[in-house]
C-alpha atoms as one frame of an Amber mdcrd trajectory, in Angstrom:
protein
 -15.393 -40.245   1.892 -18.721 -41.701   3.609 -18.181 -44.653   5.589 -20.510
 -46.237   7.962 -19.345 -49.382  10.255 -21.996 -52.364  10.705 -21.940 -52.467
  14.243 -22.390 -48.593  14.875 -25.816 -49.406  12.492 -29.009 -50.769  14.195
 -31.062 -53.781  13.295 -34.275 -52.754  11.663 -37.128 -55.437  12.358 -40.254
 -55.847  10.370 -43.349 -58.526  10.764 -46.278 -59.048   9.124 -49.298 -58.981
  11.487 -49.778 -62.333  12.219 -45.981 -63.125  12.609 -45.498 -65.494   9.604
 -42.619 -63.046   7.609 -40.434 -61.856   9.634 -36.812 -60.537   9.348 -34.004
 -57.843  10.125 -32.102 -55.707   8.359 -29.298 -53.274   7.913 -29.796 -51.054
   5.463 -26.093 -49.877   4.242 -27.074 -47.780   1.394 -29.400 -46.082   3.076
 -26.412 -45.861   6.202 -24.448 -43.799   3.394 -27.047 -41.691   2.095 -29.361
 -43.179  -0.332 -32.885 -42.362  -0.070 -35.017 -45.754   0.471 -36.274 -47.193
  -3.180 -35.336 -44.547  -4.905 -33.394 -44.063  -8.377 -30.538 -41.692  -8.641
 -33.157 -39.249  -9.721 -35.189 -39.179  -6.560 -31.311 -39.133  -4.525 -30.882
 -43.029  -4.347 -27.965 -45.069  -5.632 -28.311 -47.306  -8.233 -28.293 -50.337
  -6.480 -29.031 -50.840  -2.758 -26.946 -52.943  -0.036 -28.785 -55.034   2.609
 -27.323 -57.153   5.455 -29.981 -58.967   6.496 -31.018 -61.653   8.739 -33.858
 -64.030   9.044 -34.528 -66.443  12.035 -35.220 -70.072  12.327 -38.349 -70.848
  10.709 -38.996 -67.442   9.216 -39.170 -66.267   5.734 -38.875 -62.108   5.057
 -41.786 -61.780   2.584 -44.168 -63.608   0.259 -43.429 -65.563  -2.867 -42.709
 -62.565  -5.422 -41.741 -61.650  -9.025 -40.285 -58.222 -10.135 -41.067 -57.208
 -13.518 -38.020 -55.440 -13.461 -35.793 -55.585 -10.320 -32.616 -58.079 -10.208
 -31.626 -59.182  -6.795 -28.655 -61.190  -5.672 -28.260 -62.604  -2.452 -24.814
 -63.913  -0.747 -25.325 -65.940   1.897 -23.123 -65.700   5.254 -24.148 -67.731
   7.748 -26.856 -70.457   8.301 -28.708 -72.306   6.166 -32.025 -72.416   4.216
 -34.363 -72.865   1.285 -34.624 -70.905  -1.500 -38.602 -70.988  -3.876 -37.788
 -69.961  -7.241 -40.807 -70.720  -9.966 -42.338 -74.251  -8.987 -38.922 -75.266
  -7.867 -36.789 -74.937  -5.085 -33.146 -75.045  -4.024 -30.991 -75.562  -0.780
 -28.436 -72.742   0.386 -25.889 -72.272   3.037 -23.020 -70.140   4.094 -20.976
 -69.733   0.933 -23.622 -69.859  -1.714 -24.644 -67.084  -4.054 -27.853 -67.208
  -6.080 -29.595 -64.262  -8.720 -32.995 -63.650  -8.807 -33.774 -62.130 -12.694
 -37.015 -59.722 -12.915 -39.891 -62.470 -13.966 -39.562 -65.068 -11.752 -41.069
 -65.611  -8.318 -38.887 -66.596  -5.616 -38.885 -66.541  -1.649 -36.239 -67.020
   0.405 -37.098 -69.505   4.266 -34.540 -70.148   7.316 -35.045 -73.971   7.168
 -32.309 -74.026   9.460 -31.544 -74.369  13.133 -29.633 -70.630  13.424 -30.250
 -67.091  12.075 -29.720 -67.154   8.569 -27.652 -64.094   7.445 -27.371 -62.801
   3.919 -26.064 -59.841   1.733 -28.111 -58.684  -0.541 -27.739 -56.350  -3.769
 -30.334 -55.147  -6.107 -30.941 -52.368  -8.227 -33.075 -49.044  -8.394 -35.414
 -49.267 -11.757 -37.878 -46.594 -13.123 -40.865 -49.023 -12.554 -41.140 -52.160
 -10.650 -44.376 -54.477 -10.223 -44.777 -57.046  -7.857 -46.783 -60.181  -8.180
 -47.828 -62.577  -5.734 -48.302 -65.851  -6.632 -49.491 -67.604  -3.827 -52.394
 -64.299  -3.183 -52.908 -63.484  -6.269 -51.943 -59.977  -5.720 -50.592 -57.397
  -7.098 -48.129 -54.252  -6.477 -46.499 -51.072  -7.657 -42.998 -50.179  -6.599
 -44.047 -46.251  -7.283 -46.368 -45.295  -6.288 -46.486 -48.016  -3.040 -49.828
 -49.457  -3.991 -51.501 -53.205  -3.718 -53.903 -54.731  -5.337 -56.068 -57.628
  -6.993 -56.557 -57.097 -10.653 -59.854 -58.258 -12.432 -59.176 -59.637 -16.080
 -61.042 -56.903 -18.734 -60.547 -56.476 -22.262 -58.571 -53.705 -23.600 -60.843
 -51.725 -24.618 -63.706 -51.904 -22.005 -65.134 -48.553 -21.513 -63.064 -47.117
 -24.294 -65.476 -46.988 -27.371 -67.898 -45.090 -25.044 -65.898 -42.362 -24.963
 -65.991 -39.149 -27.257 -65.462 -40.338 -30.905 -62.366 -39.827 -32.790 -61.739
 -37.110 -35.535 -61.685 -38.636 -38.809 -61.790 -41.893 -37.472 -63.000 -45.253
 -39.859 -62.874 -48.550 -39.536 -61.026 -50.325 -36.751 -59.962 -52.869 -38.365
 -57.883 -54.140 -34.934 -56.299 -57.930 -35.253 -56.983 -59.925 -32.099 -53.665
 -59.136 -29.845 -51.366 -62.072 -30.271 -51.520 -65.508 -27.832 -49.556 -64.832
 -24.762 -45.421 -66.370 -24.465 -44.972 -69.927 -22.786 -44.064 -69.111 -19.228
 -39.836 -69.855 -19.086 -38.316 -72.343 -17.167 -36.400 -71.525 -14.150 -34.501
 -68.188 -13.880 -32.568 -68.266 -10.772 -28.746 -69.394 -11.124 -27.095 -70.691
  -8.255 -23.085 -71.117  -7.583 -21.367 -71.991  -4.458 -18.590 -69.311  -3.651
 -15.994 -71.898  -2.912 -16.285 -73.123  -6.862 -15.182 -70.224  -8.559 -11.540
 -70.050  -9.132  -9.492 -67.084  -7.823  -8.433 -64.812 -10.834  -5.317 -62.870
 -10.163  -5.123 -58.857 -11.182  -1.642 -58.146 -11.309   0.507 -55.398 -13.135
   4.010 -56.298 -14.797   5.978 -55.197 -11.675   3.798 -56.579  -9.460   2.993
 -52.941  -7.923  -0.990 -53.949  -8.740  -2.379 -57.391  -7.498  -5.087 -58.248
  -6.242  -7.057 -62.199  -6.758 -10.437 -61.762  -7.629 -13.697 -63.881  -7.211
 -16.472 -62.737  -9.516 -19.765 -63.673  -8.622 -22.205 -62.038 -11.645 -19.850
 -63.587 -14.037 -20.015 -67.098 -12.051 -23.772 -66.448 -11.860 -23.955 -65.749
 -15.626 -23.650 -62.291 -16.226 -21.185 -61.097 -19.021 -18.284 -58.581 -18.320
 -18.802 -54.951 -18.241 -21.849 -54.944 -19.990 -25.585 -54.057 -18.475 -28.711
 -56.297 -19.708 -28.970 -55.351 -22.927 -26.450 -56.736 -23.692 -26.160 -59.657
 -21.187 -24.618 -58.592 -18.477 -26.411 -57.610 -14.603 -27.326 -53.970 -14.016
 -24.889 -54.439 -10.986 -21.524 -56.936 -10.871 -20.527 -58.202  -7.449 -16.605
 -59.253  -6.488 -14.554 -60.706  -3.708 -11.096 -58.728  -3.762  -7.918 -60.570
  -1.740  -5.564 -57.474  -1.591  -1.576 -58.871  -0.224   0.055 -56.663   1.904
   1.833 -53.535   0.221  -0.042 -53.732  -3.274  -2.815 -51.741  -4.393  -5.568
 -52.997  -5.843  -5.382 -50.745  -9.124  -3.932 -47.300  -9.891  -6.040 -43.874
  -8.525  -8.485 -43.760 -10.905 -11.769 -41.641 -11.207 -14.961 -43.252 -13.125
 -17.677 -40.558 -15.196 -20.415 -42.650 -14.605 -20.198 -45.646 -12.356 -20.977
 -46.077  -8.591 -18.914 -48.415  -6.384 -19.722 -49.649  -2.756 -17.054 -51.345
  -0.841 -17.804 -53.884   2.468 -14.578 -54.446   4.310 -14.301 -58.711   5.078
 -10.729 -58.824   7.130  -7.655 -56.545   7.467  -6.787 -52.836   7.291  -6.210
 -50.165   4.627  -5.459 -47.077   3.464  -7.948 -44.908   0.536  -7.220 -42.586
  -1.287  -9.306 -39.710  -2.731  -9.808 -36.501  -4.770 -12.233 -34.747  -5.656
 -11.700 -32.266  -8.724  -8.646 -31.648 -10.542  -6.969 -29.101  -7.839  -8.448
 -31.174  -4.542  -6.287 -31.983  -1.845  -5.583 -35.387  -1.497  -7.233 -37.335
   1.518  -6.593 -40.811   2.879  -8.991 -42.491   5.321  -8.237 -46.011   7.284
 -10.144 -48.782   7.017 -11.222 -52.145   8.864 -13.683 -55.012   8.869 -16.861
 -53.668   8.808 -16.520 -50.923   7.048 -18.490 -49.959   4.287 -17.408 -47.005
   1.576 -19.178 -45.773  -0.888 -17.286 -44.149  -4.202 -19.434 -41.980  -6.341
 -18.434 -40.743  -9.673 -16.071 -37.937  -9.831 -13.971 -38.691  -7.254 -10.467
 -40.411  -8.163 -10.121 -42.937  -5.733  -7.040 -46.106  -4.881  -7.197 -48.806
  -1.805  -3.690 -49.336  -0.574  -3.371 -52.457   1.957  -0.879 -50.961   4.378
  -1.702 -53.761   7.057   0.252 -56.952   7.280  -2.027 -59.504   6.049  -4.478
 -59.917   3.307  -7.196 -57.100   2.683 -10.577 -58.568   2.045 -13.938 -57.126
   0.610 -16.788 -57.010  -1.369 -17.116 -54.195  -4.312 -20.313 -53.734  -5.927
 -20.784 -51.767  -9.110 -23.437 -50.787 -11.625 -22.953 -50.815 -15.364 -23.901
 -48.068 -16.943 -23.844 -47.876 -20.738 -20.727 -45.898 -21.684 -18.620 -45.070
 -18.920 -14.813 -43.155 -18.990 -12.086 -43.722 -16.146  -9.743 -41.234 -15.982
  -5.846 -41.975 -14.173  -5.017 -38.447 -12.998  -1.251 -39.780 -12.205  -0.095
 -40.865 -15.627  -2.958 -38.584 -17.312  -4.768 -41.463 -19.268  -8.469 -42.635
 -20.092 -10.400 -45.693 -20.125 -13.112 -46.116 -22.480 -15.361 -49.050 -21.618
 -17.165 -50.997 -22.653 -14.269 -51.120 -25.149 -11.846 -51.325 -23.215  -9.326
 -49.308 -24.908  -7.093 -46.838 -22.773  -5.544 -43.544 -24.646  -3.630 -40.317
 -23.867  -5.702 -37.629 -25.287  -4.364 -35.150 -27.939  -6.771 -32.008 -28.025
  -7.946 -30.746 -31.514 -10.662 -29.183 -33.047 -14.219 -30.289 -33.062 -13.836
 -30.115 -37.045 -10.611 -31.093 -37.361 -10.241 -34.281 -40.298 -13.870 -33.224
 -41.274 -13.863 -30.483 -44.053
């Protein structure tokens, strides 16, 4: 199991030339493997973890929209001021806000201290920037900027070679443009949503549970399309001497874990005749659980274990529970013991 510990990483620090943006960073997926802005395709994750930091005064980059990327910030210490569309919203320690793709937003340390923050987003095909307050443009892949100068479709087009058997054109004018939409951005303090408890009918299982994407709008288990985040970010309280659910190995889905407070024990395996290994943890540690590997967090300490878990949601997804030999089929839900047949059995 990778694991990385936030104060074995180093700060990285970035300004722009004439000092304006400024920030620092620790770039945990990165720390455990991932290739920088890249999908799973080019060896990235699908979704990246930042710790970052931003000082008095100091915003990290320009006003910005994604066309596609969704970021969420968590906010740990400090204070500041969020831009999101023409508006604008106040943060602090203990706040949570999402940034959907379409909407420009920056993020300023209006505050007296360093403003610290986690932040989660996700790794799409194609990303474009715009900013608003330049009037420029950029592309996520390749890294290029620009400013774009307003043409008509088809400028330069009917001077090319003509068409075999073409006729008449007879092209409508392209449709009016959408109204703009009103503020995006959701925000939720952490200390308003209710901890759920996760527990099992002998209490062997337990764990209380903050959800943040579901506090911050998204729906359960689901990706975009069907309303849900492309990534779904918790707060786990784990007592002492429970697990937090059964070993259990996901098909498809990616989980990164930041240890909060307290100590314990994970457990892993990796293919059906692995050994089994178990690995300590402690604050600061981050984890990373790829699919394919069965995987359990036992708090063997003797107070609560605390952490983050991020996951993406991929669109069909099957856990397997190697130690009562059952599935999970989401986003259904449903969870079977599988009786083999034949491919054509029921069907002639």
């Amino acid at each position: 199991m990778n694991t990385v510990n936030l104060d074995d990483l180093p700060w990285e620090e970035w300004s722009s030339p004439g000092g304006r943006f400024h920030g620092l960073s620790k770039e945990l997926s990165i720390a455990l493997g991932a290739q920088r802005n890249a999908t799973l395709g080019d060896g990235g994750h699908p979704f990246d973890l930042e710790l970052g930091r931003l000082r008095p005064g100091k915003s990290g980059c320009p006003m910005h929209s994604h066309s596609s990327q969704w970021e969420l910030f968590v906010f740990l210490s400090g204070a500041g001021t969020v831009r999101y569309g023409s508006a604008q919203g106040e943060v602090r320690a203990g706040d949570a806000v999402m940034h959907p793709p379409g909407e420009a937003h920056q993020l300023i340390n209006t505050g007296a201290t360093d403003l610290d923050y986690l932040l989660v987003a996700d790794n799409p095909l194609v990303d474009i920037w715009h900013y608003p307050d330049s009037d420029k443009w950029g592309f996520r892949k390749p890294r290029k900027f620009f400013r774009a100068t307003d043409l008509e479709y088809y400028v330069g087009e009917d001077d090319g070679p003509p068409l075999a058997g073409s006729g008449e054109d007879g092209l409508a004018n392209a449709a009016s443009p959408p109204e703009p939409p009103g503020p995006l951005a959701r925000f939720v303090s952490l200390e308003s949503i209710p901890w759920e408890l996760r527990q099992s009918p002998k209490k062997k299982y337990a764990s209380y549970c903050r959800d943040i994407s579901l506090a911050l709008g998204g729906t359960r288990d689901v990706g975009p399309w069907a309303g849900g985040h492309p990534f779904d970010l918790q707060i786990r309280r784990v007592p002492p001497g429970a697990a937090v659910c059964p070993l259990h190995a996901h098909s498809m889905q990616w989980e990164m874990f930041w240890v909060i407070s307290g100590t314990a024990t994970v457990r892993t395996r990796t293919g059906a005749a692995a050994a089994e290994a178990r690995q300590s943890v402690r604050a600061g540690d981050v984890f990373l659980q790829s699919p394919g590997t069965a995987h359990q967090i036992l708090n063997t300490g003797d107070e609560e274990f605390v952490f983050y878990v991020v996951a993406d949601n991929p669109p069909a997804e099957t856990c397997y529970y190697p130690e009562s030999d059952k599935w999970m089929i989401k986003p259904q839900r449903k969870v079977v013991r599988i009786t083999e047949t034949d491919y054509f059995d029921g069907e002639e």
